[in-house]
Amino acid sequence: MLNTFQQAPHAALPGATADEASRQEFAKSLKGFIQSSLLPGLSPIYQARVAREFEKETGRAPADRRDIRAGMVKNLYFQHYAATNRIAQELLWESVSSSVDRQLPELNATAAELSAASKAQLVIPEGFEPPRYVTALDIHCMPGGYCSEACPGDISVGAVYDRGVYLYSMGYTGPNNDDMGRSVVNYLKRHMPDFKPRRILDMGCTVGHSTLPYKELFPEAEVWGIDVGAPSVRYAHARAAAMGLEVNFAQMNAEKTTFPDEHFDLVVSHILLHETSGKAMPRIFAEAHRVLAPGGLMIHADLPPFDLMDPFTQFILDNETWYNNEPFWGAMRDMDQYALAERAGFDRAQVKFDTAPMAVMEFAAQAEGYSQEASEHVAERDFTAGEFAPGGGWEVLIAHKAGEKALAA
Amino acid sequence: MTEQRPHVFRHARGKRPEFYDTPGLDQAMSMIMVLASELSVLRDRLDSAERAAKAHGLDLAAGIEALVFDQAALEEREERRQELMRRLFYVQLKDAEEAAQAQTGEAFARTIAEIAEQ
């Protein structure tokens, strides 16, 4: 199925020359090729060769993802797969970074103008220290990470992220990069039509791409996005203004926010948890519980736990830990999230995992490049480890804080 | 001259893993893929040139398909392809030439030693 998905432009988004755009499209196409054509070969390679060799050498079958990895890293097919995957990631960031670099002073000026015209708040406190789990490595190999500033008032890493994550997701996140947020809101609207949150907090919002659908679909709500990266929230604020939405952003750590107790009816995060740490994740659950009003909901859209999948699937997914600067990717999947929620104060019976189907179908044949066929193909895939958003949905952990659910006044 | 304007970050913090046992292959694979990317960029640009020309009434793509090559053109293109392949297989051809000339690593080292003595 040909993927011709195209990101929708907005006033804060970096542009691209014809050659820059082609370079970016190549990176996106290469990722698609790896996923559709190289990834499926790993299973027969493992079954027919690697597992047998492992058994011959050790006298036993591979027992877990570590055994599988030990065998696979010696196999040339796997080496080509993993190397090409890494190179695709590097080509992707380079294709965006070089393009953003060309237009950086203008992009910074545009973001500042957009922000200045917005009535929404942008809070960047003096002396804020981002946590080590974000600064020790540049997560998913994005040069500069979320926090580096090329100059005062810089938004470059935000701009690189907005364009780069669209390419990373091969456009599955929709023309506005907002599929994750949109999918969770759709889930809420479908399952809890009476739920009308007055205040919404998006933790670890990066450039606010997932945050904006909450404002769009709950227009009366006060919406906040927080992130530890100053340039990320700075860009997020400008980006929201560019899209005509008043959403507040603050540089803040989700482990310890400055919001009062019981302030929000809905606390969400999207692919945040796997970029934190073993100690931070329980604190984030506890903080979400603290700032939630009685009856409020905590929803984290992230990765399903390892105990729900077979060792080969675990092995495929864990490649991100080893090859894509995702230090907590594997360990996070080993965490007992029910227990974490319970310790944070949620009633275990009020915690569940579910799947929020991707909203990508909403764009079918309406947004540029989103053909009906390709959108359907993305939305209706079977779960295949190593694909982006495998199975056409987002895994959500939903916890309901005891008390009356928030209803519209 | 030092440039005053800010620049984006170009390297991701964190040790890059190696995938191959053969030294240099990780680097070579990266270079090959960068070249593949640039080839794709170039092909896109030609496609864009055809489309831009067509928008101005000049159907380059159809003209290209309809071209009939005379003998001179055939020879020019064949020569260019052979040149390309000679450059592409430079190291292998050099190796065969060395074998033919009986040039060896030992002889090369001996020459260096001898010249130092002369």
PDB file of C-alpha atoms in Angstrom, chain A residues 152-375:
ATOM      1  CA  PRO A 152      18.168  32.605  23.865  1.00  0.00           C
ATOM      2  CA  GLY A 153      14.509  32.126  22.963  1.00  0.00           C
ATOM      3  CA  ASP A 154      15.393  29.234  20.629  1.00  0.00           C
ATOM      4  CA  ILE A 155      12.722  26.820  19.336  1.00  0.00           C
ATOM      5  CA  SER A 156      14.936  24.771  16.988  1.00  0.00           C
ATOM      6  CA  VAL A 157      14.518  21.396  18.708  1.00  0.00           C
ATOM      7  CA  GLY A 158      10.752  21.960  18.790  1.00  0.00           C
ATOM      8  CA  ALA A 159      10.705  22.651  15.069  1.00  0.00           C
ATOM      9  CA  VAL A 160      12.902  19.618  14.386  1.00  0.00           C
ATOM     10  CA  TYR A 161      10.614  17.460  16.535  1.00  0.00           C
ATOM     11  CA  ASP A 162       7.377  18.632  14.879  1.00  0.00           C
ATOM     12  CA  ARG A 163       8.615  17.773  11.404  1.00  0.00           C
ATOM     13  CA  GLY A 164      10.760  14.800  12.457  1.00  0.00           C
ATOM     14  CA  VAL A 165       8.125  12.985  14.479  1.00  0.00           C
ATOM     15  CA  TYR A 166       5.714  13.291  11.547  1.00  0.00           C
ATOM     16  CA  LEU A 167       8.270  11.537   9.337  1.00  0.00           C
ATOM     17  CA  TYR A 168       9.097   9.045  12.107  1.00  0.00           C
ATOM     18  CA  SER A 169       5.433   8.103  12.299  1.00  0.00           C
ATOM     19  CA  MET A 170       5.316   8.004   8.473  1.00  0.00           C
ATOM     20  CA  GLY A 171       2.328  10.308   8.709  1.00  0.00           C
ATOM     21  CA  TYR A 172       0.277   7.839  10.769  1.00  0.00           C
ATOM     22  CA  THR A 173      -0.146  10.648  13.314  1.00  0.00           C
ATOM     23  CA  GLY A 174      -2.280  12.571  10.825  1.00  0.00           C
ATOM     24  CA  PRO A 175      -1.731  15.819   8.914  1.00  0.00           C
ATOM     25  CA  ASN A 176      -1.514  17.797  12.176  1.00  0.00           C
ATOM     26  CA  ASN A 177       0.598  15.223  14.026  1.00  0.00           C
ATOM     27  CA  ASP A 178      -2.182  14.914  16.571  1.00  0.00           C
ATOM     28  CA  ASP A 179      -3.451  11.360  16.146  1.00  0.00           C
ATOM     29  CA  MET A 180      -2.557  10.258  19.663  1.00  0.00           C
ATOM     30  CA  GLY A 181      -4.446  13.039  21.397  1.00  0.00           C
ATOM     31  CA  ARG A 182      -7.307  12.840  18.905  1.00  0.00           C
ATOM     32  CA  SER A 183      -7.617   9.085  19.396  1.00  0.00           C
ATOM     33  CA  VAL A 184      -7.813   9.440  23.184  1.00  0.00           C
ATOM     34  CA  VAL A 185     -10.408  12.226  22.935  1.00  0.00           C
ATOM     35  CA  ASN A 186     -12.434  10.091  20.494  1.00  0.00           C
ATOM     36  CA  TYR A 187     -12.220   7.234  22.987  1.00  0.00           C
ATOM     37  CA  LEU A 188     -13.536   9.484  25.766  1.00  0.00           C
ATOM     38  CA  LYS A 189     -16.343  10.873  23.626  1.00  0.00           C
ATOM     39  CA  ARG A 190     -17.383   7.358  22.642  1.00  0.00           C
ATOM     40  CA  HIS A 191     -17.163   5.678  26.046  1.00  0.00           C
ATOM     41  CA  MET A 192     -17.989   8.598  28.371  1.00  0.00           C
ATOM     42  CA  PRO A 193     -20.184  11.000  26.400  1.00  0.00           C
ATOM     43  CA  ASP A 194     -21.173  12.901  29.587  1.00  0.00           C
ATOM     44  CA  PHE A 195     -17.595  13.514  30.723  1.00  0.00           C
ATOM     45  CA  LYS A 196     -16.913  17.255  30.435  1.00  0.00           C
ATOM     46  CA  PRO A 197     -13.536  18.087  31.941  1.00  0.00           C
ATOM     47  CA  ARG A 198     -13.194  21.700  33.124  1.00  0.00           C
ATOM     48  CA  ARG A 199      -9.400  21.617  33.223  1.00  0.00           C
ATOM     49  CA  ILE A 200      -7.102  19.271  31.306  1.00  0.00           C
ATOM     50  CA  LEU A 201      -3.390  18.645  31.853  1.00  0.00           C
ATOM     51  CA  ASP A 202      -1.146  17.017  29.222  1.00  0.00           C
ATOM     52  CA  MET A 203       2.071  15.806  30.858  1.00  0.00           C
ATOM     53  CA  GLY A 204       5.255  15.637  28.773  1.00  0.00           C
ATOM     54  CA  CYS A 205       3.535  17.422  25.903  1.00  0.00           C
ATOM     55  CA  THR A 206       6.692  18.171  23.826  1.00  0.00           C
ATOM     56  CA  VAL A 207       5.422  20.482  21.054  1.00  0.00           C
ATOM     57  CA  GLY A 208       1.777  20.173  22.139  1.00  0.00           C
ATOM     58  CA  HIS A 209       0.867  18.164  19.049  1.00  0.00           C
ATOM     59  CA  SER A 210      -1.223  15.701  21.069  1.00  0.00           C
ATOM     60  CA  THR A 211      -2.484  18.450  23.406  1.00  0.00           C
ATOM     61  CA  LEU A 212      -4.394  20.503  20.862  1.00  0.00           C
ATOM     62  CA  PRO A 213      -7.226  18.028  20.092  1.00  0.00           C
ATOM     63  CA  TYR A 214      -8.308  18.304  23.747  1.00  0.00           C
ATOM     64  CA  LYS A 215      -8.906  22.029  23.277  1.00  0.00           C
ATOM     65  CA  GLU A 216     -10.513  21.461  19.894  1.00  0.00           C
ATOM     66  CA  LEU A 217     -12.958  18.860  21.196  1.00  0.00           C
ATOM     67  CA  PHE A 218     -13.454  20.302  24.707  1.00  0.00           C
ATOM     68  CA  PRO A 219     -13.418  24.006  23.722  1.00  0.00           C
ATOM     69  CA  GLU A 220     -14.745  25.186  27.106  1.00  0.00           C
ATOM     70  CA  ALA A 221     -11.931  23.500  29.032  1.00  0.00           C
ATOM     71  CA  GLU A 222      -8.773  25.208  30.268  1.00  0.00           C
ATOM     72  CA  VAL A 223      -5.960  23.150  28.754  1.00  0.00           C
ATOM     73  CA  TRP A 224      -2.341  22.998  29.939  1.00  0.00           C
ATOM     74  CA  GLY A 225       0.611  21.253  28.362  1.00  0.00           C
ATOM     75  CA  ILE A 226       3.789  20.811  30.423  1.00  0.00           C
ATOM     76  CA  ASP A 227       7.222  19.577  29.426  1.00  0.00           C
ATOM     77  CA  VAL A 228      10.746  19.717  30.839  1.00  0.00           C
ATOM     78  CA  GLY A 229      12.133  21.243  27.619  1.00  0.00           C
ATOM     79  CA  ALA A 230      11.950  25.048  27.423  1.00  0.00           C
ATOM     80  CA  PRO A 231      12.426  25.205  23.634  1.00  0.00           C
ATOM     81  CA  SER A 232       9.780  22.473  23.259  1.00  0.00           C
ATOM     82  CA  VAL A 233       7.047  24.357  25.164  1.00  0.00           C
ATOM     83  CA  ARG A 234       8.108  27.635  23.576  1.00  0.00           C
ATOM     84  CA  TYR A 235       7.527  26.096  20.156  1.00  0.00           C
ATOM     85  CA  ALA A 236       4.322  24.411  21.409  1.00  0.00           C
ATOM     86  CA  HIS A 237       2.902  27.781  22.464  1.00  0.00           C
ATOM     87  CA  ALA A 238       3.677  29.321  19.067  1.00  0.00           C
ATOM     88  CA  ARG A 239       2.353  26.243  17.263  1.00  0.00           C
ATOM     89  CA  ALA A 240      -0.967  26.333  19.141  1.00  0.00           C
ATOM     90  CA  ALA A 241      -1.300  30.025  18.276  1.00  0.00           C
ATOM     91  CA  ALA A 242      -0.543  29.206  14.635  1.00  0.00           C
ATOM     92  CA  MET A 243      -3.443  26.754  14.717  1.00  0.00           C
ATOM     93  CA  GLY A 244      -5.731  29.281  16.362  1.00  0.00           C
ATOM     94  CA  LEU A 245      -6.055  27.486  19.699  1.00  0.00           C
ATOM     95  CA  GLU A 246      -5.561  29.015  23.142  1.00  0.00           C
ATOM     96  CA  VAL A 247      -3.668  26.388  25.074  1.00  0.00           C
ATOM     97  CA  ASN A 248      -1.358  27.177  27.995  1.00  0.00           C
ATOM     98  CA  PHE A 249       2.131  25.719  28.146  1.00  0.00           C
ATOM     99  CA  ALA A 250       4.689  25.576  30.941  1.00  0.00           C
ATOM    100  CA  GLN A 251       8.151  24.187  31.479  1.00  0.00           C
ATOM    101  CA  MET A 252       7.420  21.847  34.341  1.00  0.00           C
ATOM    102  CA  ASN A 253       8.338  18.361  35.526  1.00  0.00           C
ATOM    103  CA  ALA A 254       5.406  15.915  35.614  1.00  0.00           C
ATOM    104  CA  GLU A 255       6.890  14.366  38.770  1.00  0.00           C
ATOM    105  CA  LYS A 256       6.251  17.576  40.693  1.00  0.00           C
ATOM    106  CA  THR A 257       4.089  20.243  39.107  1.00  0.00           C
ATOM    107  CA  THR A 258       3.134  23.571  40.687  1.00  0.00           C
ATOM    108  CA  PHE A 259      -0.612  23.058  40.208  1.00  0.00           C
ATOM    109  CA  PRO A 260      -2.879  22.945  43.276  1.00  0.00           C
ATOM    110  CA  ASP A 261      -4.455  19.707  44.566  1.00  0.00           C
ATOM    111  CA  GLU A 262      -7.540  18.453  42.700  1.00  0.00           C
ATOM    112  CA  HIS A 263      -7.108  21.077  39.976  1.00  0.00           C
ATOM    113  CA  PHE A 264      -7.792  18.965  36.861  1.00  0.00           C
ATOM    114  CA  ASP A 265     -10.590  16.658  35.732  1.00  0.00           C
ATOM    115  CA  LEU A 266      -8.415  14.970  33.152  1.00  0.00           C
ATOM    116  CA  VAL A 267      -4.667  14.270  33.245  1.00  0.00           C
ATOM    117  CA  VAL A 268      -3.207  12.665  30.131  1.00  0.00           C
ATOM    118  CA  SER A 269       0.151  11.795  28.646  1.00  0.00           C
ATOM    119  CA  HIS A 270       1.179  10.448  25.259  1.00  0.00           C
ATOM    120  CA  ILE A 271       4.305   8.333  24.842  1.00  0.00           C
ATOM    121  CA  LEU A 272       5.750  10.080  27.912  1.00  0.00           C
ATOM    122  CA  LEU A 273       6.197   7.256  30.402  1.00  0.00           C
ATOM    123  CA  HIS A 274       8.775   5.255  28.429  1.00  0.00           C
ATOM    124  CA  GLU A 275      10.974   8.360  28.270  1.00  0.00           C
ATOM    125  CA  THR A 276      11.111   8.753  32.065  1.00  0.00           C
ATOM    126  CA  SER A 277      12.768   6.455  34.620  1.00  0.00           C
ATOM    127  CA  GLY A 278      12.120   3.757  37.201  1.00  0.00           C
ATOM    128  CA  LYS A 279      11.881   6.319  39.988  1.00  0.00           C
ATOM    129  CA  ALA A 280      10.136   9.059  38.022  1.00  0.00           C
ATOM    130  CA  MET A 281       7.272   6.931  36.718  1.00  0.00           C
ATOM    131  CA  PRO A 282       5.707   6.198  40.168  1.00  0.00           C
ATOM    132  CA  ARG A 283       6.083   9.878  41.055  1.00  0.00           C
ATOM    133  CA  ILE A 284       4.261  10.870  37.873  1.00  0.00           C
ATOM    134  CA  PHE A 285       1.372   8.548  38.764  1.00  0.00           C
ATOM    135  CA  ALA A 286       1.273  10.029  42.284  1.00  0.00           C
ATOM    136  CA  GLU A 287       1.378  13.582  40.959  1.00  0.00           C
ATOM    137  CA  ALA A 288      -1.426  12.833  38.486  1.00  0.00           C
ATOM    138  CA  HIS A 289      -3.512  11.501  41.380  1.00  0.00           C
ATOM    139  CA  ARG A 290      -2.755  14.585  43.502  1.00  0.00           C
ATOM    140  CA  VAL A 291      -3.771  17.139  40.866  1.00  0.00           C
ATOM    141  CA  LEU A 292      -6.881  15.182  39.812  1.00  0.00           C
ATOM    142  CA  ALA A 293     -10.242  16.266  41.177  1.00  0.00           C
ATOM    143  CA  PRO A 294     -12.476  13.512  42.617  1.00  0.00           C
ATOM    144  CA  GLY A 295     -14.008  11.586  39.738  1.00  0.00           C
ATOM    145  CA  GLY A 296     -11.202  12.675  37.410  1.00  0.00           C
ATOM    146  CA  LEU A 297      -9.392  10.475  34.927  1.00  0.00           C
ATOM    147  CA  MET A 298      -5.708   9.727  34.412  1.00  0.00           C
ATOM    148  CA  ILE A 299      -4.925   8.378  30.948  1.00  0.00           C
ATOM    149  CA  HIS A 300      -1.456   7.421  29.758  1.00  0.00           C
ATOM    150  CA  ALA A 301      -1.130   6.418  26.111  1.00  0.00           C
ATOM    151  CA  ASP A 302       2.098   4.451  25.821  1.00  0.00           C
ATOM    152  CA  LEU A 303       3.473   0.963  25.382  1.00  0.00           C
ATOM    153  CA  PRO A 304       1.769  -2.261  26.376  1.00  0.00           C
ATOM    154  CA  PRO A 305       3.589  -4.239  29.098  1.00  0.00           C
ATOM    155  CA  PHE A 306       5.909  -7.090  28.069  1.00  0.00           C
ATOM    156  CA  ASP A 307       3.921  -9.710  30.006  1.00  0.00           C
ATOM    157  CA  LEU A 308       1.165  -9.365  27.413  1.00  0.00           C
ATOM    158  CA  MET A 309       3.407 -10.568  24.563  1.00  0.00           C
ATOM    159  CA  ASP A 310       5.618 -13.466  23.458  1.00  0.00           C
ATOM    160  CA  PRO A 311       9.445 -13.310  23.805  1.00  0.00           C
ATOM    161  CA  PHE A 312      10.106 -12.745  20.071  1.00  0.00           C
ATOM    162  CA  THR A 313       7.735  -9.764  20.044  1.00  0.00           C
ATOM    163  CA  GLN A 314       9.469  -8.454  23.174  1.00  0.00           C
ATOM    164  CA  PHE A 315      12.833  -8.847  21.452  1.00  0.00           C
ATOM    165  CA  ILE A 316      11.707  -6.858  18.396  1.00  0.00           C
ATOM    166  CA  LEU A 317      10.306  -4.050  20.534  1.00  0.00           C
ATOM    167  CA  ASP A 318      13.358  -3.964  22.792  1.00  0.00           C
ATOM    168  CA  ASN A 319      15.570  -3.062  19.811  1.00  0.00           C
ATOM    169  CA  GLU A 320      14.567   0.555  20.464  1.00  0.00           C
ATOM    170  CA  THR A 321      16.307   0.351  23.842  1.00  0.00           C
ATOM    171  CA  TRP A 322      19.558  -0.780  22.265  1.00  0.00           C
ATOM    172  CA  TYR A 323      19.643   1.066  18.983  1.00  0.00           C
ATOM    173  CA  ASN A 324      17.558   4.214  19.301  1.00  0.00           C
ATOM    174  CA  ASN A 325      18.658   5.908  22.543  1.00  0.00           C
ATOM    175  CA  GLU A 326      15.541   4.853  24.437  1.00  0.00           C
ATOM    176  CA  PRO A 327      17.085   3.819  27.780  1.00  0.00           C
ATOM    177  CA  PHE A 328      13.784   3.183  29.624  1.00  0.00           C
ATOM    178  CA  TRP A 329      11.899   1.620  26.682  1.00  0.00           C
ATOM    179  CA  GLY A 330      12.378  -1.994  27.778  1.00  0.00           C
ATOM    180  CA  ALA A 331      12.416  -1.511  31.552  1.00  0.00           C
ATOM    181  CA  MET A 332       9.193   0.516  31.413  1.00  0.00           C
ATOM    182  CA  ARG A 333       7.411  -2.445  29.843  1.00  0.00           C
ATOM    183  CA  ASP A 334       8.431  -4.578  32.788  1.00  0.00           C
ATOM    184  CA  MET A 335       6.768  -2.226  35.302  1.00  0.00           C
ATOM    185  CA  ASP A 336       3.517  -3.325  36.959  1.00  0.00           C
ATOM    186  CA  GLN A 337       1.387  -0.327  36.042  1.00  0.00           C
ATOM    187  CA  TYR A 338      -1.659  -1.566  37.989  1.00  0.00           C
ATOM    188  CA  ALA A 339       0.451  -1.664  41.159  1.00  0.00           C
ATOM    189  CA  LEU A 340       1.893   1.781  40.404  1.00  0.00           C
ATOM    190  CA  ALA A 341      -1.591   3.245  39.994  1.00  0.00           C
ATOM    191  CA  GLU A 342      -2.755   1.576  43.188  1.00  0.00           C
ATOM    192  CA  ARG A 343       0.215   2.941  45.140  1.00  0.00           C
ATOM    193  CA  ALA A 344      -0.529   6.393  43.745  1.00  0.00           C
ATOM    194  CA  GLY A 345      -3.972   6.221  45.361  1.00  0.00           C
ATOM    195  CA  PHE A 346      -6.204   4.796  42.632  1.00  0.00           C
ATOM    196  CA  ASP A 347      -8.549   1.902  43.403  1.00  0.00           C
ATOM    197  CA  ARG A 348      -7.199  -1.113  41.496  1.00  0.00           C
ATOM    198  CA  ALA A 349     -10.679  -1.957  40.253  1.00  0.00           C
ATOM    199  CA  GLN A 350     -10.744   1.475  38.604  1.00  0.00           C
ATOM    200  CA  VAL A 351      -7.583   0.899  36.560  1.00  0.00           C
ATOM    201  CA  LYS A 352      -7.559  -0.796  33.159  1.00  0.00           C
ATOM    202  CA  PHE A 353      -5.707  -1.126  29.876  1.00  0.00           C
ATOM    203  CA  ASP A 354      -7.623  -0.567  26.679  1.00  0.00           C
ATOM    204  CA  THR A 355      -6.973   0.306  23.049  1.00  0.00           C
ATOM    205  CA  ALA A 356      -7.926   3.667  21.593  1.00  0.00           C
ATOM    206  CA  PRO A 357      -8.282   3.109  17.826  1.00  0.00           C
ATOM    207  CA  MET A 358      -6.238   5.496  15.697  1.00  0.00           C
ATOM    208  CA  ALA A 359      -8.065   8.537  14.377  1.00  0.00           C
ATOM    209  CA  VAL A 360      -6.220   8.318  11.064  1.00  0.00           C
ATOM    210  CA  MET A 361      -9.422   7.304   9.241  1.00  0.00           C
ATOM    211  CA  GLU A 362     -10.843  10.756   9.974  1.00  0.00           C
ATOM    212  CA  PHE A 363      -8.387  12.223   7.508  1.00  0.00           C
ATOM    213  CA  ALA A 364      -9.048   9.711   4.755  1.00  0.00           C
ATOM    214  CA  ALA A 365      -9.370  11.469   1.422  1.00  0.00           C
ATOM    215  CA  GLN A 366      -9.737  14.840   3.181  1.00  0.00           C
ATOM    216  CA  ALA A 367      -6.135  15.681   3.969  1.00  0.00           C
ATOM    217  CA  GLU A 368      -3.433  15.761   1.326  1.00  0.00           C
ATOM    218  CA  GLY A 369      -2.000  12.333   0.596  1.00  0.00           C
ATOM    219  CA  TYR A 370      -4.377  10.495   2.967  1.00  0.00           C
ATOM    220  CA  SER A 371      -6.058   8.184   0.471  1.00  0.00           C
ATOM    221  CA  GLN A 372      -8.973   6.101   1.706  1.00  0.00           C
ATOM    222  CA  GLU A 373      -7.070   2.884   0.975  1.00  0.00           C
ATOM    223  CA  ALA A 374      -3.856   3.877   2.729  1.00  0.00           C
ATOM    224  CA  SER A 375      -5.701   5.246   5.772  1.00  0.00           C
TER     225      SER A 375
END
